[in-house]
Amino acid sequence: MWHAEDLGAVYRALHRTYGPQGWWPAEGPLEMMVGAVLAQATAWRNAERAIAALKGAGLLSLDALAGLHETELAELIRPSGFYRQKARRLKALVALIGEHGGLTGLLERITPELRGRLLAVPGVGPETADCILLYAAGRPVFVVDAYTRRIGARLGLLADVGAPYDDVARSFTQLLPVDPDVYGELHALLVQHAKAHCRVRPVCTGCPLAARCLRKGIPAGRRRACSGRTSHARV
DNA sequence: ACCCAGGGTCATA
DNA sequence: TATGACCATGGG
C-alpha cells in the first residue's frame, strides 16, 4: 500500500533528476489556456508551433481572438492537429471569458463554480479544465493526464490505468499536501519523466524510478532495455 | 509503414 | 457505465 512518504520520495527523485520545471510554459493566463486546448492529444512541439503562429501574427489576445473568423483561426493553428475542432473550442473559451468581463472576472470565481463553467465549454473536459484551474487560476487541483495514468500504473500506485478521472486524481491527492505548487511541479515532472523514460515503449536505462517500477502495461515485444525488478532498493 | 503525441465528443450497447 | 470512431498534424 502506498503512503505519503512513498509519493514524496518519487517526487524528490524526479525533482533531483529533472530539476525544477516551473510550469505551465506560457507567458500569461490567456496563453496558458490557449495552450491547454492546443495541446490536447498532440505533441507539445506542434502545439508550440501553433502558439508561435498566433503570437507572430499578433493575434494572441482576447480582442484579436474574438474578432478572428473561425476558419482563419483554424489555418493559423493548423500545426497543432485537429485544427478545425480546436478553432471552435478556442472561440468557445474566448466567449466564456467575454461573458465574465475578462480573464480576471472568470478566474476569480470560486473553484467549484469555475470548474463547472469550464467544463460547460464544448471542448473543455476534465484535464483541460483542471490544467486551467491549477496553472492559470492557481487552485490546488491535481491534473490527471495519460502520463499520470501510465506512470501511476507502472509504479503500482494505480491499480487500473482506465479508472475514472476523479478516482485517479484522488489516489494521488490523498498522498499529497493540498498545495498548488506541489501539484503543479509534480504534474510537470511526470510529463518530463514520461517523455524521457516512461514512454509507451519504456527506456528503462537510467530511469530514476526503476527501483519502484512494476513495469506493468508495457506492450509485448516492445520492451527496450527493460528487465524485471531486481532489487528492493528504495528510491 | 507504422506508432505515438500533455483529450473530448458523440453514437451505440 | 463503457467501449469505439472520429478529429489531423508532425516526428521517430
mmCIF file of C-alpha atoms in Angstrom, chain A residues 39-223:
data_model
loop_
_atom_site.group_PDB
_atom_site.id
_atom_site.type_symbol
_atom_site.label_atom_id
_atom_site.label_comp_id
_atom_site.label_asym_id
_atom_site.label_seq_id
_atom_site.Cartn_x
_atom_site.Cartn_y
_atom_site.Cartn_z
ATOM 1 C CA ALA A 39 -2.016 20.555 -26.593
ATOM 2 C CA GLN A 40 -4.958 18.156 -26.467
ATOM 3 C CA ALA A 41 -3.797 14.741 -27.749
ATOM 4 C CA THR A 42 -0.945 16.481 -29.519
ATOM 5 C CA ALA A 43 2.816 16.593 -29.200
ATOM 6 C CA TRP A 44 3.730 19.788 -27.366
ATOM 7 C CA ARG A 45 6.123 20.695 -30.174
ATOM 8 C CA ASN A 46 3.147 21.029 -32.519
ATOM 9 C CA ALA A 47 1.034 22.988 -30.053
ATOM 10 C CA GLU A 48 4.003 25.295 -29.622
ATOM 11 C CA ARG A 49 4.161 25.940 -33.335
ATOM 12 C CA ALA A 50 0.515 26.955 -33.353
ATOM 13 C CA ILE A 51 1.074 29.318 -30.428
ATOM 14 C CA ALA A 52 4.086 30.815 -32.173
ATOM 15 C CA ALA A 53 1.972 31.376 -35.288
ATOM 16 C CA LEU A 54 -0.678 33.213 -33.271
ATOM 17 C CA LYS A 55 1.925 35.296 -31.479
ATOM 18 C CA GLY A 56 3.776 36.042 -34.697
ATOM 19 C CA ALA A 57 0.563 37.338 -36.240
ATOM 20 C CA GLY A 58 -0.070 39.423 -33.133
ATOM 21 C CA LEU A 59 -3.346 37.634 -32.549
ATOM 22 C CA LEU A 60 -2.824 36.070 -29.136
ATOM 23 C CA SER A 61 -5.097 38.474 -27.295
ATOM 24 C CA LEU A 62 -8.740 38.345 -26.277
ATOM 25 C CA ASP A 63 -9.864 41.043 -28.687
ATOM 26 C CA ALA A 64 -7.966 39.592 -31.612
ATOM 27 C CA LEU A 65 -9.200 36.058 -30.996
ATOM 28 C CA ALA A 66 -12.757 37.275 -30.551
ATOM 29 C CA GLY A 67 -12.574 39.144 -33.848
ATOM 30 C CA LEU A 68 -10.989 36.354 -35.861
ATOM 31 C CA HIS A 69 -13.107 34.157 -38.065
ATOM 32 C CA GLU A 70 -13.072 30.544 -37.001
ATOM 33 C CA THR A 71 -11.704 29.404 -40.355
ATOM 34 C CA GLU A 72 -8.853 31.933 -40.194
ATOM 35 C CA LEU A 73 -8.027 30.844 -36.687
ATOM 36 C CA ALA A 74 -8.066 27.233 -37.841
ATOM 37 C CA GLU A 75 -5.454 27.897 -40.522
ATOM 38 C CA LEU A 76 -3.165 29.603 -38.035
ATOM 39 C CA ILE A 77 -3.263 26.738 -35.568
ATOM 40 C CA ARG A 78 -3.053 24.036 -38.206
ATOM 41 C CA PRO A 79 0.240 22.541 -36.942
ATOM 42 C CA SER A 80 -1.444 21.554 -33.674
ATOM 43 C CA GLY A 81 -3.658 18.994 -35.401
ATOM 44 C CA PHE A 82 -7.458 18.616 -35.029
ATOM 45 C CA TYR A 83 -7.294 22.254 -36.036
ATOM 46 C CA ARG A 84 -10.913 22.830 -37.071
ATOM 47 C CA GLN A 85 -12.182 21.404 -33.778
ATOM 48 C CA LYS A 86 -9.617 23.330 -31.805
ATOM 49 C CA ALA A 87 -10.513 26.601 -33.520
ATOM 50 C CA ARG A 88 -14.117 26.065 -32.460
ATOM 51 C CA ARG A 89 -13.014 25.199 -28.920
ATOM 52 C CA LEU A 90 -10.847 28.289 -28.640
ATOM 53 C CA LYS A 91 -13.669 30.520 -29.815
ATOM 54 C CA ALA A 92 -15.955 28.971 -27.210
ATOM 55 C CA LEU A 93 -13.377 29.500 -24.495
ATOM 56 C CA VAL A 94 -12.848 33.115 -25.519
ATOM 57 C CA ALA A 95 -16.619 33.587 -25.461
ATOM 58 C CA LEU A 96 -16.745 32.294 -21.880
ATOM 59 C CA ILE A 97 -14.054 34.754 -20.861
ATOM 60 C CA GLY A 98 -16.034 37.515 -22.524
ATOM 61 C CA GLU A 99 -19.174 36.571 -20.628
ATOM 62 C CA HIS A 100 -17.298 37.202 -17.419
ATOM 63 C CA GLY A 101 -15.917 40.554 -18.462
ATOM 64 C CA GLY A 102 -12.372 39.319 -18.984
ATOM 65 C CA LEU A 103 -9.866 36.860 -17.593
ATOM 66 C CA THR A 104 -9.884 38.253 -14.088
ATOM 67 C CA GLY A 105 -13.640 38.111 -13.848
ATOM 68 C CA LEU A 106 -13.623 34.472 -14.851
ATOM 69 C CA LEU A 107 -10.593 33.244 -12.935
ATOM 70 C CA GLU A 108 -11.559 34.799 -9.614
ATOM 71 C CA ARG A 109 -14.712 32.699 -9.285
ATOM 72 C CA ILE A 110 -14.688 30.070 -6.588
ATOM 73 C CA THR A 111 -13.154 26.780 -7.628
ATOM 74 C CA PRO A 112 -16.243 24.545 -7.979
ATOM 75 C CA GLU A 113 -18.133 27.150 -9.970
ATOM 76 C CA LEU A 114 -15.139 27.934 -12.166
ATOM 77 C CA ARG A 115 -14.622 24.245 -12.859
ATOM 78 C CA GLY A 116 -18.273 23.877 -13.798
ATOM 79 C CA ARG A 117 -18.127 26.852 -16.164
ATOM 80 C CA LEU A 118 -15.019 25.498 -17.848
ATOM 81 C CA LEU A 119 -16.492 22.029 -18.227
ATOM 82 C CA ALA A 120 -19.585 23.556 -19.786
ATOM 83 C CA VAL A 121 -17.458 24.839 -22.663
ATOM 84 C CA PRO A 122 -17.656 22.384 -25.558
ATOM 85 C CA GLY A 123 -14.145 21.000 -25.993
ATOM 86 C CA VAL A 124 -13.052 21.524 -22.412
ATOM 87 C CA GLY A 125 -13.006 18.256 -20.498
ATOM 88 C CA PRO A 126 -11.688 17.422 -17.025
ATOM 89 C CA GLU A 127 -7.997 17.568 -17.873
ATOM 90 C CA THR A 128 -8.148 20.854 -19.734
ATOM 91 C CA ALA A 129 -10.343 22.371 -17.027
ATOM 92 C CA ASP A 130 -8.031 21.229 -14.245
ATOM 93 C CA CYS A 131 -4.942 22.485 -16.055
ATOM 94 C CA ILE A 132 -6.567 25.896 -16.256
ATOM 95 C CA LEU A 133 -7.645 25.760 -12.605
ATOM 96 C CA LEU A 134 -4.142 24.846 -11.499
ATOM 97 C CA TYR A 135 -1.878 26.799 -13.810
ATOM 98 C CA ALA A 136 -3.978 29.843 -14.728
ATOM 99 C CA ALA A 137 -6.068 30.244 -11.568
ATOM 100 C CA GLY A 138 -3.552 28.872 -9.064
ATOM 101 C CA ARG A 139 -6.017 26.488 -7.416
ATOM 102 C CA PRO A 140 -4.854 23.309 -5.679
ATOM 103 C CA VAL A 141 -6.342 20.986 -8.296
ATOM 104 C CA PHE A 142 -4.451 17.872 -9.346
ATOM 105 C CA VAL A 143 -4.246 17.256 -13.081
ATOM 106 C CA VAL A 144 -4.685 13.753 -14.478
ATOM 107 C CA ASP A 145 -3.397 13.063 -17.958
ATOM 108 C CA ALA A 146 -2.336 9.999 -19.901
ATOM 109 C CA TYR A 147 1.181 10.264 -18.476
ATOM 110 C CA THR A 148 -0.108 10.425 -14.914
ATOM 111 C CA ARG A 149 -2.067 7.247 -15.528
ATOM 112 C CA ARG A 150 0.764 5.389 -17.216
ATOM 113 C CA ILE A 151 3.361 6.200 -14.591
ATOM 114 C CA GLY A 152 0.912 5.667 -11.735
ATOM 115 C CA ALA A 153 0.025 2.237 -13.065
ATOM 116 C CA ARG A 154 3.619 1.160 -13.661
ATOM 117 C CA LEU A 155 4.560 2.216 -10.144
ATOM 118 C CA GLY A 156 1.643 0.281 -8.691
ATOM 119 C CA LEU A 157 0.053 3.410 -7.239
ATOM 120 C CA LEU A 158 -2.863 2.968 -9.646
ATOM 121 C CA ALA A 159 -4.476 -0.462 -9.862
ATOM 122 C CA ASP A 160 -6.276 0.399 -13.091
ATOM 123 C CA VAL A 161 -4.986 2.807 -15.766
ATOM 124 C CA GLY A 162 -8.539 3.201 -17.015
ATOM 125 C CA ALA A 163 -10.060 4.199 -13.675
ATOM 126 C CA PRO A 164 -12.437 7.174 -13.709
ATOM 127 C CA TYR A 165 -10.710 10.572 -13.766
ATOM 128 C CA ASP A 166 -11.699 11.589 -10.261
ATOM 129 C CA ASP A 167 -10.625 8.257 -8.804
ATOM 130 C CA VAL A 168 -7.178 8.653 -10.321
ATOM 131 C CA ALA A 169 -6.935 12.211 -9.042
ATOM 132 C CA ARG A 170 -7.932 11.115 -5.549
ATOM 133 C CA SER A 171 -5.398 8.311 -5.438
ATOM 134 C CA PHE A 172 -2.712 10.971 -5.848
ATOM 135 C CA THR A 173 -4.158 13.826 -3.808
ATOM 136 C CA GLN A 174 -4.759 11.689 -0.748
ATOM 137 C CA LEU A 175 -0.989 11.249 -0.586
ATOM 138 C CA LEU A 176 -0.085 14.897 -1.182
ATOM 139 C CA PRO A 177 -0.299 18.169 0.725
ATOM 140 C CA VAL A 178 -3.042 20.423 -0.693
ATOM 141 C CA ASP A 179 -0.661 22.802 -2.421
ATOM 142 C CA PRO A 180 -0.877 24.163 -5.975
ATOM 143 C CA ASP A 181 2.914 24.400 -6.200
ATOM 144 C CA VAL A 182 3.316 20.733 -5.316
ATOM 145 C CA TYR A 183 0.551 19.672 -7.735
ATOM 146 C CA GLY A 184 1.965 21.853 -10.486
ATOM 147 C CA GLU A 185 5.523 20.677 -10.112
ATOM 148 C CA LEU A 186 4.602 17.014 -9.784
ATOM 149 C CA HIS A 187 2.476 17.083 -12.909
ATOM 150 C CA ALA A 188 5.252 18.795 -14.826
ATOM 151 C CA LEU A 189 7.784 16.274 -13.549
ATOM 152 C CA LEU A 190 5.553 13.381 -14.574
ATOM 153 C CA VAL A 191 5.296 14.793 -18.078
ATOM 154 C CA GLN A 192 9.056 15.199 -18.272
ATOM 155 C CA HIS A 193 9.588 11.689 -16.956
ATOM 156 C CA ALA A 194 7.082 10.207 -19.396
ATOM 157 C CA LYS A 195 8.938 11.818 -22.289
ATOM 158 C CA ALA A 196 12.422 10.911 -21.098
ATOM 159 C CA HIS A 197 11.923 7.361 -19.820
ATOM 160 C CA CYS A 198 8.358 6.219 -19.199
ATOM 161 C CA ARG A 199 7.185 6.137 -22.799
ATOM 162 C CA VAL A 200 4.773 3.603 -24.215
ATOM 163 C CA ARG A 201 7.944 1.753 -25.158
ATOM 164 C CA PRO A 202 9.854 2.481 -21.990
ATOM 165 C CA VAL A 203 13.520 3.420 -21.866
ATOM 166 C CA CYS A 204 14.386 1.967 -18.507
ATOM 167 C CA THR A 205 18.144 2.517 -18.634
ATOM 168 C CA GLY A 206 18.884 5.353 -16.271
ATOM 169 C CA CYS A 207 15.309 5.603 -15.037
ATOM 170 C CA PRO A 208 15.226 7.376 -11.666
ATOM 171 C CA LEU A 209 12.191 5.332 -10.587
ATOM 172 C CA ALA A 210 13.393 1.904 -11.704
ATOM 173 C CA ALA A 211 13.602 0.587 -8.141
ATOM 174 C CA ARG A 212 9.895 1.247 -7.588
ATOM 175 C CA CYS A 213 8.627 0.234 -11.007
ATOM 176 C CA LEU A 214 6.442 -2.830 -11.547
ATOM 177 C CA ARG A 215 6.751 -2.447 -15.334
ATOM 178 C CA LYS A 216 3.079 -3.013 -15.904
ATOM 179 C CA GLY A 217 1.167 -2.174 -19.063
ATOM 180 C CA ILE A 218 4.112 -2.496 -21.420
ATOM 181 C CA PRO A 219 3.072 -3.836 -24.853
ATOM 182 C CA ALA A 220 4.589 -7.265 -25.527
ATOM 183 C CA GLY A 221 7.664 -7.189 -27.712
ATOM 184 C CA ARG A 222 8.166 -3.518 -27.055
ATOM 185 C CA ARG A 223 10.465 -3.657 -24.092
#
